[in-house]
CSV table of C-alpha atoms in Angstrom, one decimal:
chain,number,residue,atom,x,y,z
E,132,MET,CA,-31.6,30.9,16.8
E,133,PRO,CA,-29.3,29.0,14.3
E,134,GLY,CA,-25.8,30.8,14.2
E,135,GLU,CA,-25.7,31.9,18.1
E,136,ALA,CA,-23.2,30.8,20.2
E,137,SER,CA,-24.6,27.8,22.5
E,138,LEU,CA,-25.1,27.9,26.0
E,139,SER,CA,-21.2,26.5,26.7
E,140,ASP,CA,-19.9,29.4,24.5
E,141,ARG,CA,-21.6,31.9,26.6
E,142,GLY,CA,-19.9,30.4,29.8
E,143,ILE,CA,-23.3,28.9,31.0
E,144,SER,CA,-24.0,25.9,31.7
E,145,TRP,CA,-27.2,22.9,31.9
E,146,ALA,CA,-27.7,23.9,36.4
E,147,GLU,CA,-27.2,27.6,35.8
E,148,LEU,CA,-30.2,27.8,32.4
E,149,TRP,CA,-32.6,25.7,34.9
E,150,ASP,CA,-32.0,27.7,38.8
E,151,SER,CA,-32.4,30.9,36.8
E,152,ILE,CA,-35.7,29.6,34.1
E,153,TRP,CA,-37.4,27.1,36.2
E,154,LYS,CA,-36.7,27.8,40.1
E,155,LYS,CA,-37.3,31.2,40.7
E,156,GLY,CA,-39.9,30.9,42.4
E,157,ASN,CA,-42.5,32.2,39.7
E,158,ALA,CA,-43.5,28.2,39.4
E,159,MET,CA,-43.0,24.9,40.4
E,160,LEU,CA,-43.1,22.0,37.5
E,161,THR,CA,-43.4,18.3,39.4
E,162,GLN,CA,-43.6,15.2,37.2
E,163,PRO,CA,-45.3,12.1,38.9
E,164,THR,CA,-43.3,8.8,37.8
E,165,ASP,CA,-47.0,8.3,35.2
E,166,GLY,CA,-45.4,11.2,33.3
E,167,ILE,CA,-48.8,13.8,34.4
E,168,GLY,CA,-47.1,16.7,35.3
E,169,VAL,CA,-48.7,18.8,37.4
E,170,ILE,CA,-48.0,23.2,37.6
E,171,VAL,CA,-48.4,24.5,41.2
E,172,PRO,CA,-48.9,28.6,41.6
E,173,LEU,CA,-46.5,29.8,44.6
E,174,GLY,CA,-47.7,32.4,46.0
E,175,SER,CA,-49.0,35.6,45.0
E,176,GLY,CA,-46.0,36.9,43.0
E,177,TYR,CA,-47.1,33.8,40.6
E,178,SER,CA,-47.2,35.9,36.7
E,179,LYS,CA,-48.9,33.0,34.0
E,180,GLU,CA,-47.0,36.0,31.2
E,181,ALA,CA,-44.1,35.8,33.1
E,182,ASP,CA,-43.7,31.8,33.3
E,183,GLN,CA,-44.9,31.1,29.7
E,184,MET,CA,-41.9,33.7,28.7
E,185,GLU,CA,-39.4,32.2,30.5
E,186,ARG,CA,-40.5,29.3,29.3
E,187,ALA,CA,-40.0,30.2,25.8
E,188,GLN,CA,-37.5,31.2,27.0
E,189,MET,CA,-35.4,28.3,27.3
E,190,LEU,CA,-37.0,26.3,24.7
E,191,SER,CA,-35.8,28.7,22.5
E,192,MET,CA,-32.3,28.2,24.3
E,193,LEU,CA,-33.0,24.5,23.0
E,194,CYS,CA,-34.1,24.7,20.3
E,195,SER,CA,-30.9,27.1,18.9
E,196,SER,CA,-28.2,24.7,21.1
E,197,VAL,CA,-29.1,21.6,19.1
E,198,VAL,CA,-29.3,22.7,15.8
E,199,ILE,CA,-25.7,24.2,16.4
E,200,ASN,CA,-24.1,21.5,18.0
E,201,PRO,CA,-21.8,19.6,16.1
E,202,GLU,CA,-22.4,16.7,17.4
E,203,TYR,CA,-25.3,16.7,15.6
E,204,GLN,CA,-23.9,17.1,11.9
E,205,ALA,CA,-24.9,13.8,10.0
E,206,HIS,CA,-22.1,11.8,10.0
E,207,ASP,CA,-20.8,8.2,9.6
E,208,ILE,CA,-20.3,6.9,12.9
E,209,THR,CA,-20.4,2.7,11.9
E,210,TRP,CA,-17.7,3.3,8.8
E,211,ASP,CA,-19.7,1.7,6.6
E,212,GLY,CA,-19.6,4.9,4.0
E,213,ILE,CA,-23.3,6.4,5.4
E,214,ALA,CA,-23.9,9.2,7.6
E,215,GLU,CA,-25.6,9.0,10.1
E,216,THR,CA,-28.7,11.5,11.4
E,217,PHE,CA,-29.4,13.0,15.0
E,218,CYS,CA,-33.0,13.5,15.2
E,219,ASN,CA,-34.1,11.5,17.9
E,220,ARG,CA,-30.8,13.1,20.0
E,221,ALA,CA,-31.6,16.2,19.8
E,222,THR,CA,-35.3,16.1,19.6
E,223,ARG,CA,-34.6,14.3,23.3
E,224,GLU,CA,-31.7,17.1,24.6
E,225,VAL,CA,-34.8,19.8,23.9
E,226,MET,CA,-37.5,17.2,25.9
E,227,GLU,CA,-34.8,16.5,29.0
E,228,GLY,CA,-33.8,20.2,29.0
E,229,MET,CA,-37.7,21.0,29.6
E,230,GLY,CA,-37.7,18.6,31.7
E,231,TYR,CA,-39.2,15.5,30.4
E,232,THR,CA,-37.5,12.8,31.4
E,233,LEU,CA,-39.2,9.6,31.0
E,234,LEU,CA,-37.5,8.3,27.6
E,235,PRO,CA,-35.7,4.7,28.1
E,236,PRO,CA,-32.1,5.3,27.1
E,237,LYS,CA,-32.1,4.7,23.5
E,238,ILE,CA,-34.8,5.4,21.3
E,239,ASN,CA,-35.6,6.3,16.8
E,240,ALA,CA,-37.8,8.7,15.7
E,241,ASN,CA,-40.7,6.0,14.9
E,242,GLN,CA,-40.2,4.7,19.0
E,243,LEU,CA,-40.2,8.3,19.7
E,244,CYS,CA,-43.5,8.8,17.5
E,245,ALA,CA,-45.1,5.1,19.6
E,246,HIS,CA,-44.2,6.9,22.7
E,247,PHE,CA,-46.5,9.6,22.3
E,248,GLU,CA,-49.5,7.9,20.5
E,249,ALA,CA,-48.7,5.1,23.0
E,250,ARG,CA,-49.5,8.4,25.9
E,251,PRO,CA,-52.0,10.9,25.0
E,252,GLU,CA,-53.3,11.5,28.8
E,253,VAL,CA,-49.0,12.5,29.1
E,254,TRP,CA,-48.8,14.2,25.0
E,255,ARG,CA,-51.7,15.6,23.3
E,256,GLU,CA,-52.8,15.4,19.7
E,257,VAL,CA,-52.8,18.8,18.4
E,258,ASP,CA,-53.5,20.5,15.0
E,259,PHE,CA,-49.6,23.0,13.5
E,260,GLN,CA,-51.7,26.2,14.4
E,261,GLU,CA,-52.0,24.8,18.3
E,262,ALA,CA,-48.4,23.5,17.9
E,263,ALA,CA,-46.5,26.8,16.8
E,264,LYS,CA,-48.9,29.2,19.7
E,265,LEU,CA,-48.6,26.5,22.6
E,266,ALA,CA,-44.7,26.2,21.3
E,267,GLN,CA,-44.4,30.7,22.2
E,268,ARG,CA,-45.8,30.5,24.6
E,269,GLY,CA,-43.3,28.3,26.4
E,270,ALA,CA,-44.7,24.4,26.5
E,271,LEU,CA,-43.0,21.1,24.9
E,272,VAL,CA,-44.4,20.1,21.6
E,273,VAL,CA,-43.2,17.5,19.1
E,274,LEU,CA,-43.9,16.9,15.1
E,275,GLY,CA,-43.2,13.4,14.2
E,276,VAL,CA,-43.8,11.0,10.8
E,277,VAL,CA,-43.3,7.1,11.4
E,278,TRP,CA,-41.8,6.0,8.0
E,279,ASP,CA,-39.6,3.3,6.5
E,280,PRO,CA,-37.0,2.7,7.3
E,281,HIS,CA,-36.2,5.6,9.3
E,282,GLY,CA,-38.7,8.4,10.8
E,283,HIS,CA,-38.1,12.4,11.7
E,284,VAL,CA,-39.2,14.6,14.8
E,285,THR,CA,-37.9,17.6,15.6
E,286,ALA,CA,-38.5,20.6,18.4
E,287,VAL,CA,-41.0,23.4,17.6
E,288,ALA,CA,-39.6,26.0,18.1
E,289,PRO,CA,-41.0,28.9,19.9
E,290,GLU,CA,-41.9,31.2,17.0
E,291,PRO,CA,-45.2,32.3,14.7
E,292,ALA,CA,-46.1,30.6,12.3
E,293,GLN,CA,-44.8,30.6,8.8
E,294,GLU,CA,-46.8,30.4,5.0
E,295,SER,CA,-45.4,27.3,3.6
E,296,GLY,CA,-45.5,27.5,-0.6
E,297,THR,CA,-44.7,24.0,-1.3
E,298,TRP,CA,-47.4,22.8,1.5
E,299,GLY,CA,-49.9,25.5,0.9
E,300,GLU,CA,-50.3,26.3,4.1
E,301,SER,CA,-49.2,27.5,7.8
E,302,VAL,CA,-46.8,25.6,9.5
E,303,PRO,CA,-44.7,25.4,13.2
E,304,MET,CA,-41.5,26.1,12.9
E,305,VAL,CA,-38.8,23.8,14.4
E,306,ALA,CA,-35.6,22.6,15.4
E,307,HIS,CA,-34.3,20.6,12.2
E,308,VAL,CA,-31.6,17.9,12.6
E,309,GLY,CA,-31.2,15.6,9.5
E,310,GLY,CA,-30.2,14.4,6.7
E,311,GLY,CA,-31.4,16.3,2.9
E,312,LYS,CA,-31.4,18.8,1.7
E,313,THR,CA,-32.5,20.9,4.4
E,314,PRO,CA,-29.1,21.9,6.3
E,315,ASN,CA,-29.3,22.0,10.3
E,316,GLY,CA,-31.6,25.0,11.5
E,317,ILE,CA,-34.8,27.0,13.4
E,318,VAL,CA,-36.4,25.8,9.5
E,319,LYS,CA,-40.4,25.4,8.8
E,320,ALA,CA,-41.6,22.4,8.9
E,321,SER,CA,-42.3,21.9,4.9
E,322,ALA,CA,-38.6,22.4,4.7
E,323,ALA,CA,-37.9,19.5,7.9
E,324,PHE,CA,-40.0,17.5,6.5
E,325,THR,CA,-40.8,16.2,3.4
E,326,ALA,CA,-44.6,16.9,1.3
E,327,ALA,CA,-44.6,12.8,0.8
E,328,GLN,CA,-44.6,13.0,4.2
E,329,ARG,CA,-47.2,15.6,5.2
E,330,PRO,CA,-50.9,13.2,5.6
E,331,THR,CA,-49.0,11.1,7.9
E,332,LEU,CA,-47.2,14.1,10.1
E,333,ARG,CA,-48.1,14.8,13.3
E,334,ALA,CA,-47.8,17.0,16.2
E,335,TRP,CA,-47.8,16.4,19.8
E,336,ALA,CA,-47.9,18.7,23.1
E,337,TRP,CA,-46.3,17.7,26.5
E,338,GLU,CA,-49.9,18.3,29.0
E,339,ALA,CA,-47.4,19.7,31.9
E,340,SER,CA,-46.0,21.9,30.4
E,341,ILE,CA,-49.2,23.5,28.6
E,342,VAL,CA,-49.1,26.6,31.3
């Protein structure tokens, strides 16, 4: 969660984390070139619950890491006096850490939403309640909104949904990286997105990550 030490501070490399969680022999995730992954249980020692827990731990570490990464704090990188935000980069880092590696080299938030929408067999649209439940089981779920001039995307954190007083509904907790009034952190979706964006806010779950 926010305030935790990063992986590098803990002396843990991404390779070590990957080996410990994804290659322990409980399950194997394969991803063909079309992006439709296949979950293959290995032997009688496979445990669905243990696999879900390990995936959720991985997702939690990734979400915690991006929200405290100083590189993802809003700052001016174009020398025009306007701070840029990096939700696309942070969300991409979570996605790739969870095994999804089919994104083009450069992609912004609006393009990410289009990427999901164009691949319904790979990215299933889900409601808020399912988004939170799937993330708690270690599935990769992304919330996103297409907006002018810039959209916004966040990975759903593996935490229970929380009631939003401003939206009057239960919403997922997300790894928010952006500008505005809400600092980077694990926050309610209603704090990461505006009320005006709520009607067109969508959630997509990567089918291959659902165990």
